Short mmCIF file of C-alpha atoms in Angstrom, two decimals:
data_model
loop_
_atom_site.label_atom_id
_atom_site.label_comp_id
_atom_site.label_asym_id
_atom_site.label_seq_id
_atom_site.Cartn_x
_atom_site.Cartn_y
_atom_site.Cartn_z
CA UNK A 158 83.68 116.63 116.87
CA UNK A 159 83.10 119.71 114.74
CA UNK A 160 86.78 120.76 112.62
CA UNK A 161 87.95 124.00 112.22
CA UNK A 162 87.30 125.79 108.73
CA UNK A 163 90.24 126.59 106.70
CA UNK A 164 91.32 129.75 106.78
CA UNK A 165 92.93 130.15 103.10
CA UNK A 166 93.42 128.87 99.79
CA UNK A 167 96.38 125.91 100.54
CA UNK A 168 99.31 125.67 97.65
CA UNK A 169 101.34 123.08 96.90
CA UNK A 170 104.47 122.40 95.47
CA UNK A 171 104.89 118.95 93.80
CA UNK A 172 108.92 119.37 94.04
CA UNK A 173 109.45 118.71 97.25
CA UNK A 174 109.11 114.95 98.29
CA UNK A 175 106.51 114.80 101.47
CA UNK A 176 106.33 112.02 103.62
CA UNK A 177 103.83 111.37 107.55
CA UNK A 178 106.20 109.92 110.01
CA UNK A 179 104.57 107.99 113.24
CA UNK A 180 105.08 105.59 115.45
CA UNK A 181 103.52 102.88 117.50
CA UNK A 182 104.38 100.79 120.34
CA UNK A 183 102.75 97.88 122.58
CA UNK A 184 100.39 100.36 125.20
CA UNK A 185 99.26 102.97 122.00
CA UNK A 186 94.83 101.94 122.01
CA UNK A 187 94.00 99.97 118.70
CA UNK A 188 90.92 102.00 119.02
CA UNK A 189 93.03 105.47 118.67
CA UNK A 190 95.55 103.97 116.73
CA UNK A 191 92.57 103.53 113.81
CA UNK A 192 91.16 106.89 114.30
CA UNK A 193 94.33 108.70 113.82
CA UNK A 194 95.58 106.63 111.15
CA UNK A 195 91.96 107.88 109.11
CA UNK A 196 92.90 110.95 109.27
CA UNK A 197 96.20 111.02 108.32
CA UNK A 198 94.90 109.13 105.06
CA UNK A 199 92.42 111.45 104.79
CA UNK A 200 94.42 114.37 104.21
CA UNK A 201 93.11 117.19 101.82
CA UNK A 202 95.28 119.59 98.44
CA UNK A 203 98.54 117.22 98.53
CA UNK A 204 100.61 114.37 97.73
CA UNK A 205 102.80 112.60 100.24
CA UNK A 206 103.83 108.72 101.59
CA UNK A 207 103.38 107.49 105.25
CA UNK A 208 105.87 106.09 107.71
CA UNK A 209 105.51 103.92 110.76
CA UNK A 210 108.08 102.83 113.07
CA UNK A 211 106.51 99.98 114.93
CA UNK A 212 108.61 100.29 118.47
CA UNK A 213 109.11 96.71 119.60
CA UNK A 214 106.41 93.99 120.16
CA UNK A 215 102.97 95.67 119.76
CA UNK A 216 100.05 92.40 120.24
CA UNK A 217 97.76 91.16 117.58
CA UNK A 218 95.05 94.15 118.12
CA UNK A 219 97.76 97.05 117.13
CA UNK A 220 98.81 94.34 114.13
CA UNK A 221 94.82 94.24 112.94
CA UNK A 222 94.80 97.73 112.55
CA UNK A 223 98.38 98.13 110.43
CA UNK A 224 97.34 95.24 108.40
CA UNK A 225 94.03 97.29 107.52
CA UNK A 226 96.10 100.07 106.36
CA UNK A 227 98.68 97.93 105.59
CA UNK A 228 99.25 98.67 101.25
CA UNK A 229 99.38 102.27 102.02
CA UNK A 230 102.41 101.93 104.64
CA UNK A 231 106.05 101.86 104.63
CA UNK A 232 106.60 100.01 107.90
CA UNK A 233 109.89 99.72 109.93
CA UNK A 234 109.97 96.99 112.57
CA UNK A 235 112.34 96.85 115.80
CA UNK A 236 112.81 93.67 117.46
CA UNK A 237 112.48 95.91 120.83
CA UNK A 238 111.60 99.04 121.84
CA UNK A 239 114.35 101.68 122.56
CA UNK A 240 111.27 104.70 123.76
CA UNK A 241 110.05 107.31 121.09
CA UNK A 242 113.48 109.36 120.61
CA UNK A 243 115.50 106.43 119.32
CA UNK A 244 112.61 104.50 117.38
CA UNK A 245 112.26 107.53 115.09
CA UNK A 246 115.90 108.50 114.62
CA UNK A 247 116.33 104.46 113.35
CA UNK A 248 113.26 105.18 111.40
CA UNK A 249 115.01 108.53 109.79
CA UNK A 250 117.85 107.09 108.92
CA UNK A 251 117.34 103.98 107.54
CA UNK A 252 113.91 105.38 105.44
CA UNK A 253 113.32 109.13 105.32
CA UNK A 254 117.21 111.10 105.38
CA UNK A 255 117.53 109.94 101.81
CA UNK A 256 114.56 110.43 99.92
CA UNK A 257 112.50 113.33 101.50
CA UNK A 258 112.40 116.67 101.75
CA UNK A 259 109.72 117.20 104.74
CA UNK A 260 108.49 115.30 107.21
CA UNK A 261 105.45 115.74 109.04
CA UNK A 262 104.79 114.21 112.73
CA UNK A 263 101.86 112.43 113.68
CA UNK A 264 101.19 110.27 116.66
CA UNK A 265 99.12 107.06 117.38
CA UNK A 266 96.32 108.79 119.26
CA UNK A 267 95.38 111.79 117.89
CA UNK A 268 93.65 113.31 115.08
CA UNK A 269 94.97 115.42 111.87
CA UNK A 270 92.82 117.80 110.47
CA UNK A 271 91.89 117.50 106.80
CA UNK A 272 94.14 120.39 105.90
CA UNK A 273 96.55 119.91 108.16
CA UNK A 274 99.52 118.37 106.07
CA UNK A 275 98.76 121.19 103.37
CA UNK A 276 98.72 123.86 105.66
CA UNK A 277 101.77 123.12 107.10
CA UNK A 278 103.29 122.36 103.42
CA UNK A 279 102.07 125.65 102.46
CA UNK A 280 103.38 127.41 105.33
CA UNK A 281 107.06 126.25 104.97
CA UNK A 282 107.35 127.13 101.45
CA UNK A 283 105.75 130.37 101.38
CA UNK A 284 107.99 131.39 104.06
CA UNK A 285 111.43 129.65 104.17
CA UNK A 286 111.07 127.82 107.34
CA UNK A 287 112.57 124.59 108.53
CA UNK A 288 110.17 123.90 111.57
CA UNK A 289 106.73 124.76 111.84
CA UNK A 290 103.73 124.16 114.14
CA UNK A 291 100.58 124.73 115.34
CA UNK A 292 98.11 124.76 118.16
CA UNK A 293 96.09 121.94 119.36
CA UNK A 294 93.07 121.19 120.50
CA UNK A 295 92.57 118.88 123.27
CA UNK A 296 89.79 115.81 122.96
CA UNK A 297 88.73 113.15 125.51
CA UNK A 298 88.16 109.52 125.02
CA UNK A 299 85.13 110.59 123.02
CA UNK A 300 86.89 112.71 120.91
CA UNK A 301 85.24 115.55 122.28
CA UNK A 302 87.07 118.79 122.73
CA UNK A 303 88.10 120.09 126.41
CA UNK A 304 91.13 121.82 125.94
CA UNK A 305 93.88 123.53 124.06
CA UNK A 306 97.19 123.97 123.78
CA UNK A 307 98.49 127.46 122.61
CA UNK A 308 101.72 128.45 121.28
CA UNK A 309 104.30 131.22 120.20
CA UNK A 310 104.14 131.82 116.65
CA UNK A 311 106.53 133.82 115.39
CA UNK A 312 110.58 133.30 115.49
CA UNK A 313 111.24 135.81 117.79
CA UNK A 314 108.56 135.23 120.55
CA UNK A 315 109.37 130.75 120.37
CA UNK A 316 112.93 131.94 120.98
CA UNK A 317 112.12 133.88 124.07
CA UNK A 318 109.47 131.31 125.45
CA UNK A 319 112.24 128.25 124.63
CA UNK A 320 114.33 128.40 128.04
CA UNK A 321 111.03 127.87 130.31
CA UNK A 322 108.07 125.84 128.14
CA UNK A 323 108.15 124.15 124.76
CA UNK A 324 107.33 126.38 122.24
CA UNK A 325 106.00 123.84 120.13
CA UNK A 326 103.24 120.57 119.91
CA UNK A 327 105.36 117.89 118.78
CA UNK A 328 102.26 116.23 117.30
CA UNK A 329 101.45 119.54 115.07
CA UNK A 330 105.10 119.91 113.69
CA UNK A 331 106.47 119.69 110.11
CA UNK A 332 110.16 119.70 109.36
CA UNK A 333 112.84 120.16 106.98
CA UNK A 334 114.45 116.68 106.55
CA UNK A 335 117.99 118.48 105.71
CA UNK A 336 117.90 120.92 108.59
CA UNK A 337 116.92 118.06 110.87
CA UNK A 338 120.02 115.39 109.66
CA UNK A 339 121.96 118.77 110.29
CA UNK A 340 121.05 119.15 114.03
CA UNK A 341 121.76 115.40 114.82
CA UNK A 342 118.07 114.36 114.44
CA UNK A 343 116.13 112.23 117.19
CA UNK A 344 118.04 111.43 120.22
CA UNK A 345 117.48 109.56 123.24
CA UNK A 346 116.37 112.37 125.90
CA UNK A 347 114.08 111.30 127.94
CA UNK A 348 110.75 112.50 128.17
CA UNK A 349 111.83 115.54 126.42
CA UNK A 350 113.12 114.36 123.03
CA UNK A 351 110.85 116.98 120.40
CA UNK A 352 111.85 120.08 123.56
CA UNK A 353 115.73 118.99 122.78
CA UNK A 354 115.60 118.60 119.40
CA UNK A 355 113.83 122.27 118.94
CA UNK A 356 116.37 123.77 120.86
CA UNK A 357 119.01 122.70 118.12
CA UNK A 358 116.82 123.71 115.66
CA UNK A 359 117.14 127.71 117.22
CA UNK A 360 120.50 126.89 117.95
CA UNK A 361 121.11 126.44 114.42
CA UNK A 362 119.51 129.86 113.62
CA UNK A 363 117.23 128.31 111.24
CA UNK A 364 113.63 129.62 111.10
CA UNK A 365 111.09 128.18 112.45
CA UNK A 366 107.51 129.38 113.43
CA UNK A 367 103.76 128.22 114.19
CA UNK A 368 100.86 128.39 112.42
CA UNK A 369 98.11 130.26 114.27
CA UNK A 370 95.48 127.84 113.74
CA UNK A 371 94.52 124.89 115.09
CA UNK A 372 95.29 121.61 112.77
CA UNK A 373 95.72 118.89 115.46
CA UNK A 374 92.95 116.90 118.15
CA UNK A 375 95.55 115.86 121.07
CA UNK A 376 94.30 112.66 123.08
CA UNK A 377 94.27 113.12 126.59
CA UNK A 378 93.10 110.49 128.59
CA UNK A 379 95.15 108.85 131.31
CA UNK A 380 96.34 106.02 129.46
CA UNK A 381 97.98 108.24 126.87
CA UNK A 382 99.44 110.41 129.19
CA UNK A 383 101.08 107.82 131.05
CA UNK A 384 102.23 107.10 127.70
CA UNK A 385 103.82 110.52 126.89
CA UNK A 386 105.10 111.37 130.29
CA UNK A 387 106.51 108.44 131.29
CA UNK A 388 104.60 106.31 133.55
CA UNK A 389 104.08 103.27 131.42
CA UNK A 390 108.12 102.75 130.10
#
């Protein structure tokens, strides 16, 4: 699978505390689960620590791959799952409100782009924003690309386009961890718990864009899809 060249010169600001935030439950493919955990450790111009909420039971072939990775991740563990909306707002609370300022999503499936975490860094300093995308391509089993996924990008436009698709990838988004404890954070809506939680986010006025560029490989073969929309919880 060929990545997409950067399109500028990324800059980063060593203030700001940066921290990956994922998480992983018993159906997620050990396969996947390695690939995408490669690339979010192989992440290009910046300095940040990664997060994984492990979402009840997950079988010895998930545990192989966390152990692999294991001294590079802070790891939460619940004794069951509660679904994706309440295993990250346990994991925001009890690890990330405190001692970050951004957090950037990544799921168990799919595959960062080198200068994704930069870009998206970049993007939020330079222009104020407390949530910020991107498009996505989509890739097969193979990793092969078939698809994307394109999205508003400025304020104005994800505002209009809010009250009849999401406006936003939740596996491409960044956020500001103080504007997100300020909106409630994760809750448990069903299905649509990133859709929600943007919606608070405009509600709030704060600004909030995408990034026209694509910085994210979205699995989407059927077992993952069950997965995201419902079939397998």
């Amino acid at each position: 699978m060929m990545l997409p060249k950067s399109k500028k010169l990324v800059k980063y600001y060593h203030h700001n505390r940066v921290c990956a935030v994922g998480a992983v439950y018993r159906n997620d493919e050990p396969k996947y689960f390695r690939e995408a955990l490669k690339s979010v450790f192989n992440q290009l111009n910046i300095s940040y620590d990664v997060h994984i909420v492990i979402d009840g039971p997950i079988g010895n072939e998930l545990e192989k791959v966390l152990k692999e990775f294991a001294p590079k991740i802070f790891l939460l563990r619940l004794p069951s799952s509660r679904g994706l909306g309440l295993a990250l707002k346990a994991l925001f609370e009890e690890k990330i409100y405190e001692k970050y300022d951004i957090a950037i999503r990544f799921d168990a499936d799919d595959i960062n782009y080198p200068t994704r975490f930069s870009t998206l860094v970049d993007k939020m300093l330079e222009s104020k924003l407390k949530l910020v995308g991107s498009h996505i391509h989509e890739i097969d089993e193979n990793s092969k690309i078939v698809g994307a996924r394109v999205v508003p990008l400025s304020n104005s436009k994800i505002n209009w386009y809010k009250n009849f698709v999401n406006p936003f990838n939740h596996p491409s988004i960044a956020m500001n961890v103080e504007a997100l404890k300020k909106v409630g954070g994760y809750k448990d809506c069903y299905l649509h718990e990133d859709w929600f939680l943007w919606l608070h986010f405009l509600k709030m006025g704060f600004q909030v864009a995408n990034i026209d560029d694509f910085l994210v490989a979205f699995r989407v073969n059927q077992g993952t899809l069950n997965r995201r929309f419902g079939k397998d919880f």
